[in-house]
Amino acid sequence: MTAALQDNAAAEILLADNLDLEALFYLDILASRQEDWKENIEAAIPKLAGKPDAEVRIAAAYMAPGDEANAVAHAEKIPNHPSGARTLGLARQHEGRNEEALKFFQKAAQGAPTVAPFALKPIDSLRRLGRHDEAMAMVESQRTQSSDKPELDF
């Protein structure tokens, strides 16, 4: 049995046992190293779609190899989830729609203020928009928060 067939069989076993998120996590790993990543993800979607945590993983699994259109389609189902908002922000940023991207990044940062990739993305967005004073104010705010709260993931 080839490695790809073994991987697909293992994913099917996980899905059959209703370990949905674990199965999708496994598919995330597959997406990063196989040419047939899209087939693996699409095989999992009917069993996972509609669950917010699963939609986050599905969007991330599509985004990893660069399938932004499918990532956005799943992120749009969970725009208020920090990961969904961040994915939508990244897509808008890639399209050059930086003002819209900023709104999504701010929503993501509000939902996950202690997670550096979420908390710092609005700063980058402000920089891209040429709003340097606002960006620097956010940097100072993040510095203050991180020194006051050691639990921050910075």
Coordinates of N, CA and C in Angstrom, one line a residue:
M1 N 0.8 -1.2 0.0 CA 0.0 0.0 0.0 C 0.9 1.2 0.0
T2 N 0.6 2.2 -0.9 CA 1.4 3.4 -1.0 C 1.2 4.3 0.3
A3 N 2.1 5.2 0.5 CA 1.9 6.1 1.6 C 0.6 6.9 1.5
A4 N 0.3 7.4 0.3 CA -0.9 8.1 0.1 C -2.2 7.3 0.4
L5 N -2.2 6.0 0.0 CA -3.3 5.2 0.3 C -3.4 4.9 1.8
Q6 N -2.3 4.7 2.4 CA -2.3 4.5 3.9 C -2.8 5.7 4.6
D7 N -2.4 6.9 4.2 CA -2.9 8.1 4.8 C -4.4 8.3 4.6
N8 N -4.9 8.0 3.4 CA -6.3 8.1 3.1 C -7.1 7.1 4.0
A9 N -6.6 5.9 4.1 CA -7.2 4.9 4.9 C -7.3 5.3 6.3
A10 N -6.2 5.9 6.8 CA -6.1 6.3 8.2 C -7.1 7.4 8.5
A11 N -7.2 8.3 7.5 CA -8.2 9.4 7.7 C -9.6 8.9 7.7
E12 N -9.9 7.9 6.8 CA -11.2 7.3 6.8 C -11.6 6.6 8.1
I13 N -10.6 6.0 8.7 CA -10.8 5.3 10.0 C -11.2 6.4 11.0
L14 N -10.4 7.5 11.1 CA -10.7 8.5 12.0 C -12.1 9.1 11.8
L15 N -12.5 9.3 10.5 CA -13.8 9.9 10.3 C -14.9 8.9 10.7
A16 N -14.7 7.6 10.4 CA -15.7 6.6 10.8 C -15.9 6.5 12.3
D17 N -14.8 6.8 13.0 CA -14.9 6.8 14.5 C -15.5 8.1 15.1
N18 N -16.0 9.0 14.2 CA -16.5 10.3 14.6 C -15.5 11.2 15.3
L19 N -14.2 11.0 15.0 CA -13.2 11.9 15.6 C -13.0 13.0 14.6
D20 N -14.0 13.8 14.3 CA -14.0 14.7 13.2 C -12.9 15.7 13.2
L21 N -12.7 16.4 14.3 CA -11.6 17.4 14.3 C -10.2 16.8 14.2
E22 N -10.1 15.6 14.8 CA -8.8 14.9 14.7 C -8.5 14.5 13.3
A23 N -9.6 14.1 12.6 CA -9.5 13.7 11.2 C -9.1 14.9 10.3
L24 N -9.8 16.0 10.6 CA -9.4 17.2 9.8 C -8.0 17.7 10.1
F25 N -7.6 17.6 11.3 CA -6.2 18.0 11.7 C -5.3 17.1 10.9
Y26 N -5.6 15.8 10.8 CA -4.8 14.9 10.0 C -4.7 15.3 8.6
L27 N -5.9 15.7 8.1 CA -6.0 16.1 6.7 C -5.2 17.4 6.5
D28 N -5.1 18.3 7.5 CA -4.2 19.5 7.4 C -2.8 19.0 7.1
I29 N -2.4 18.0 7.8 CA -1.0 17.5 7.6 C -0.8 17.0 6.2
L30 N -1.8 16.2 5.8 CA -1.8 15.7 4.4 C -1.7 16.8 3.4
A31 N -2.5 17.9 3.6 CA -2.5 18.9 2.7 C -1.2 19.5 2.4
S32 N -0.3 19.5 3.4 CA 1.0 20.1 3.3 C 2.0 19.3 2.6
R33 N 1.7 18.0 2.3 CA 2.7 17.1 1.8 C 2.2 16.2 0.6
Q34 N 1.0 16.4 0.2 CA 0.5 15.5 -0.9 C -0.1 16.3 -2.0
E35 N 0.1 15.8 -3.2 CA -0.5 16.4 -4.4 C -2.1 16.2 -4.4
D36 N -2.6 15.2 -3.7 CA -4.0 15.0 -3.7 C -4.7 15.5 -2.5
W37 N -4.1 16.6 -1.9 CA -4.6 17.2 -0.7 C -6.1 17.6 -0.9
K38 N -6.4 18.2 -2.0 CA -7.8 18.7 -2.2 C -8.8 17.5 -2.1
E39 N -8.5 16.4 -2.7 CA -9.4 15.2 -2.6 C -9.6 14.8 -1.1
N40 N -8.5 14.8 -0.4 CA -8.6 14.5 1.1 C -9.5 15.4 1.8
I41 N -9.3 16.7 1.6 CA -10.2 17.7 2.3 C -11.6 17.5 1.9
E42 N -11.8 17.4 0.6 CA -13.2 17.3 0.1 C -13.9 16.1 0.5
A43 N -13.2 15.0 0.8 CA -13.8 13.8 1.3 C -14.2 14.0 2.7
A44 N -13.6 14.9 3.5 CA -13.9 15.1 4.9 C -15.1 16.1 5.0
I45 N -15.2 17.0 4.1 CA -16.2 18.1 4.2 C -17.6 17.6 4.5
P46 N -18.2 16.7 3.8 CA -19.6 16.3 4.1 C -19.8 15.9 5.6
K47 N -18.8 15.3 6.2 CA -18.9 14.9 7.6 C -18.6 16.0 8.6
L48 N -18.0 17.1 8.1 CA -17.5 18.1 9.0 C -18.2 19.4 8.9
A49 N -18.7 19.7 7.7 CA -19.2 21.1 7.4 C -20.3 21.5 8.3
G50 N -20.3 22.8 8.6 CA -21.4 23.3 9.4 C -21.0 23.4 10.9
K51 N -20.0 22.8 11.3 CA -19.5 22.9 12.7 C -18.4 24.0 12.7
P52 N -18.6 25.0 13.6 CA -17.7 26.1 13.5 C -16.2 25.7 13.6
D53 N -15.8 24.9 14.6 CA -14.4 24.5 14.7 C -13.9 23.7 13.5
A54 N -14.8 22.9 12.9 CA -14.5 22.2 11.7 C -14.3 23.2 10.5
E55 N -15.2 24.2 10.4 CA -15.0 25.2 9.3 C -13.7 25.9 9.4
V56 N -13.3 26.2 10.6 CA -12.0 26.8 10.8 C -10.9 25.9 10.2
R57 N -10.9 24.7 10.5 CA -9.9 23.7 10.0 C -10.0 23.6 8.5
I58 N -11.2 23.5 8.0 CA -11.4 23.3 6.6 C -10.8 24.6 5.9
A59 N -11.1 25.8 6.3 CA -10.6 27.0 5.7 C -9.0 27.0 5.8
A60 N -8.5 26.6 7.0 CA -7.0 26.6 7.1 C -6.4 25.5 6.2
A61 N -7.1 24.4 6.0 CA -6.5 23.3 5.2 C -6.5 23.8 3.7
Y62 N -7.5 24.5 3.3 CA -7.5 25.1 1.9 C -6.4 26.2 1.8
M63 N -6.3 27.0 2.8 CA -5.4 28.2 2.7 C -3.9 27.7 2.7
A64 N -3.6 26.7 3.4 CA -2.2 26.2 3.5 C -1.6 26.0 2.1
P65 N -2.2 25.3 1.2 CA -1.6 25.1 -0.1 C -1.9 26.2 -1.1
G66 N -2.7 27.2 -0.6 CA -2.9 28.4 -1.5 C -4.3 28.4 -2.2
D67 N -5.2 27.6 -1.8 CA -6.5 27.6 -2.4 C -7.4 28.6 -1.7
E68 N -7.1 29.9 -2.0 CA -7.8 30.9 -1.2 C -9.3 31.0 -1.5
A69 N -9.8 30.7 -2.7 CA -11.2 30.7 -3.0 C -12.0 29.8 -2.1
N70 N -11.5 28.6 -2.0 CA -12.2 27.6 -1.1 C -12.1 28.0 0.4
A71 N -10.9 28.5 0.7 CA -10.7 28.9 2.1 C -11.7 30.0 2.5
V72 N -11.9 31.0 1.6 CA -12.8 32.1 1.9 C -14.2 31.5 1.9
A73 N -14.6 30.6 1.1 CA -15.9 30.1 1.1 C -16.3 29.5 2.4
H74 N -15.3 28.8 3.0 CA -15.6 28.2 4.4 C -15.5 29.3 5.5
A75 N -14.5 30.2 5.3 CA -14.4 31.3 6.4 C -15.6 32.1 6.4
E76 N -16.3 32.3 5.3 CA -17.5 33.2 5.2 C -18.6 32.6 6.0
K77 N -18.5 31.3 6.3 CA -19.6 30.6 7.2 C -19.4 30.9 8.6
I78 N -18.2 31.4 9.0 CA -17.8 31.7 10.4 C -17.1 33.0 10.5
P79 N -17.7 34.1 10.0 CA -17.0 35.4 10.0 C -16.8 36.0 11.3
N80 N -17.5 35.6 12.4 CA -17.3 36.1 13.7 C -16.3 35.3 14.5
H81 N -15.9 34.2 14.0 CA -14.9 33.4 14.7 C -13.5 34.0 14.4
P82 N -12.6 34.2 15.3 CA -11.3 34.8 15.1 C -10.6 34.3 13.8
S83 N -10.6 32.9 13.7 CA -9.8 32.3 12.5 C -10.6 32.6 11.2
G84 N -11.9 32.6 11.3 CA -12.6 33.0 10.1 C -12.4 34.4 9.6
A85 N -12.4 35.3 10.6 CA -12.2 36.7 10.3 C -10.8 36.9 9.8
R86 N -9.8 36.2 10.4 CA -8.4 36.4 9.9 C -8.2 35.9 8.5
T87 N -8.9 34.8 8.2 CA -8.8 34.2 6.8 C -9.4 35.2 5.8
L88 N -10.5 35.8 6.2 CA -11.2 36.7 5.3 C -10.3 38.0 5.2
G89 N -9.7 38.4 6.3 CA -8.8 39.5 6.2 C -7.6 39.3 5.3
L90 N -7.0 38.1 5.4 CA -5.9 37.7 4.5 C -6.3 37.7 3.1
A91 N -7.5 37.2 2.8 CA -8.0 37.2 1.4 C -8.1 38.6 0.9
R92 N -8.7 39.5 1.7 CA -8.9 40.9 1.3 C -7.6 41.6 1.1
Q93 N -6.6 41.3 1.9 CA -5.3 41.9 1.8 C -4.6 41.4 0.5
H94 N -4.7 40.2 0.2 CA -4.2 39.7 -1.1 C -4.8 40.3 -2.3
E95 N -6.1 40.7 -2.1 CA -6.8 41.4 -3.2 C -6.5 42.9 -3.3
G96 N -5.7 43.4 -2.3 CA -5.4 44.8 -2.2 C -6.5 45.6 -1.6
R97 N -7.5 45.0 -0.9 CA -8.6 45.6 -0.3 C -8.2 45.8 1.2
N98 N -7.3 46.7 1.5 CA -6.7 46.8 2.8 C -7.6 47.4 3.8
E99 N -8.5 48.3 3.4 CA -9.4 48.8 4.4 C -10.4 47.7 4.9
E100 N -10.9 46.9 4.0 CA -11.7 45.8 4.4 C -10.9 44.8 5.2
A101 N -9.7 44.5 4.8 CA -8.8 43.6 5.5 C -8.7 44.0 7.0
L102 N -8.4 45.3 7.2 CA -8.2 45.9 8.5 C -9.4 45.5 9.4
K103 N -10.6 45.7 8.9 CA -11.9 45.4 9.7 C -11.9 44.0 10.1
F104 N -11.6 43.1 9.2 CA -11.5 41.6 9.6 C -10.4 41.3 10.6
F105 N -9.3 41.9 10.4 CA -8.2 41.7 11.3 C -8.5 42.2 12.7
Q106 N -9.2 43.4 12.8 CA -9.6 43.9 14.1 C -10.6 43.0 14.8
K107 N -11.5 42.4 14.0 CA -12.5 41.5 14.6 C -11.7 40.3 15.1
A108 N -10.8 39.8 14.3 CA -10.0 38.6 14.8 C -9.2 38.9 16.0
A109 N -8.6 40.1 16.1 CA -7.8 40.5 17.3 C -8.7 40.6 18.5
Q110 N -9.9 41.1 18.3 CA -10.9 41.2 19.4 C -11.2 39.9 20.0
G111 N -11.4 38.9 19.1 CA -11.8 37.5 19.5 C -10.6 36.7 20.1
A112 N -9.4 37.1 19.8 CA -8.2 36.3 20.3 C -7.1 37.3 20.6
P113 N -7.3 38.2 21.6 CA -6.3 39.3 21.8 C -5.0 38.8 22.4
T114 N -4.9 37.6 22.9 CA -3.7 37.1 23.4 C -2.9 36.2 22.5
V115 N -3.4 36.1 21.3 CA -2.7 35.3 20.3 C -2.0 36.2 19.3
A116 N -0.7 36.2 19.3 CA 0.1 37.2 18.5 C -0.3 37.3 17.1
P117 N -0.4 36.2 16.3 CA -0.8 36.4 14.9 C -2.1 37.1 14.7
F118 N -3.0 37.0 15.6 CA -4.3 37.7 15.5 C -4.1 39.1 16.0
A119 N -3.5 39.3 17.1 CA -3.3 40.6 17.7 C -2.4 41.6 16.9
L120 N -1.5 41.1 16.2 CA -0.5 41.9 15.5 C -0.9 42.2 14.0
K121 N -1.8 41.5 13.5 CA -2.2 41.7 12.1 C -2.8 43.1 11.8
P122 N -3.6 43.6 12.7 CA -4.2 45.0 12.5 C -3.0 46.0 12.4
I123 N -1.9 45.8 13.1 CA -0.8 46.7 13.0 C -0.2 46.7 11.6
D124 N 0.0 45.5 11.1 CA 0.5 45.4 9.7 C -0.5 46.1 8.7
S125 N -1.7 45.9 8.9 CA -2.7 46.4 8.0 C -2.7 48.0 8.1
L126 N -2.6 48.5 9.3 CA -2.5 50.0 9.4 C -1.3 50.5 8.7
R127 N -0.2 49.8 8.8 CA 1.1 50.2 8.1 C 0.9 50.2 6.6
R128 N 0.2 49.1 6.1 CA 0.0 49.1 4.7 C -0.9 50.2 4.2
L129 N -1.8 50.7 5.0 CA -2.7 51.8 4.7 C -2.0 53.2 4.9
G130 N -0.7 53.2 5.4 CA 0.0 54.4 5.6 C -0.4 55.1 6.9
R131 N -1.1 54.4 7.7 CA -1.6 55.0 9.0 C -0.6 54.6 10.1
H132 N 0.6 55.2 10.0 CA 1.7 54.8 10.8 C 1.5 55.2 12.3
D133 N 0.9 56.4 12.5 CA 0.7 56.8 13.9 C -0.2 55.9 14.6
E134 N -1.3 55.4 14.0 CA -2.2 54.5 14.6 C -1.5 53.1 14.8
A135 N -0.7 52.7 13.8 CA 0.1 51.5 14.0 C 1.0 51.5 15.2
M136 N 1.7 52.6 15.3 CA 2.7 52.8 16.4 C 1.9 52.8 17.8
A137 N 0.7 53.4 17.8 CA -0.1 53.4 19.0 C -0.5 52.0 19.4
M138 N -0.8 51.2 18.4 CA -1.2 49.8 18.7 C 0.0 49.0 19.2
V139 N 1.2 49.3 18.6 CA 2.4 48.6 19.0 C 2.6 48.9 20.5
E140 N 2.5 50.2 20.9 CA 2.7 50.6 22.3 C 1.7 49.9 23.2
S141 N 0.5 49.9 22.7 CA -0.6 49.2 23.5 C -0.3 47.7 23.7
Q142 N 0.2 47.0 22.6 CA 0.5 45.6 22.7 C 1.7 45.4 23.7
R143 N 2.7 46.3 23.6 CA 3.8 46.2 24.6 C 3.4 46.3 26.0
T144 N 2.5 47.3 26.3 CA 2.0 47.5 27.6 C 1.2 46.2 28.1
Q145 N 0.3 45.7 27.2 CA -0.5 44.6 27.6 C 0.4 43.4 27.8
S146 N 1.4 43.2 27.0 CA 2.2 41.9 27.1 C 3.1 42.0 28.4
S147 N 3.5 43.2 28.8 CA 4.3 43.3 30.0 C 3.4 43.2 31.2
D148 N 2.2 43.6 31.1 CA 1.3 43.5 32.3 C 0.7 42.1 32.4
K149 N 0.6 41.3 31.3 CA 0.0 40.0 31.3 C 0.9 39.0 30.7
P150 N 1.6 38.3 31.5 CA 2.6 37.3 31.0 C 2.0 36.2 30.3
E151 N 0.7 36.0 30.4 CA 0.0 34.9 29.7 C -0.2 35.2 28.2
L152 N 0.1 36.4 27.7 CA 0.0 36.7 26.3 C 0.9 35.9 25.5
D153 N 0.5 35.5 24.4 CA 1.3 34.6 23.5 C 2.2 35.4 22.6
F154 N 2.9 36.4 23.1 CA 3.8 37.2 22.2 C 5.2 36.7 22.4

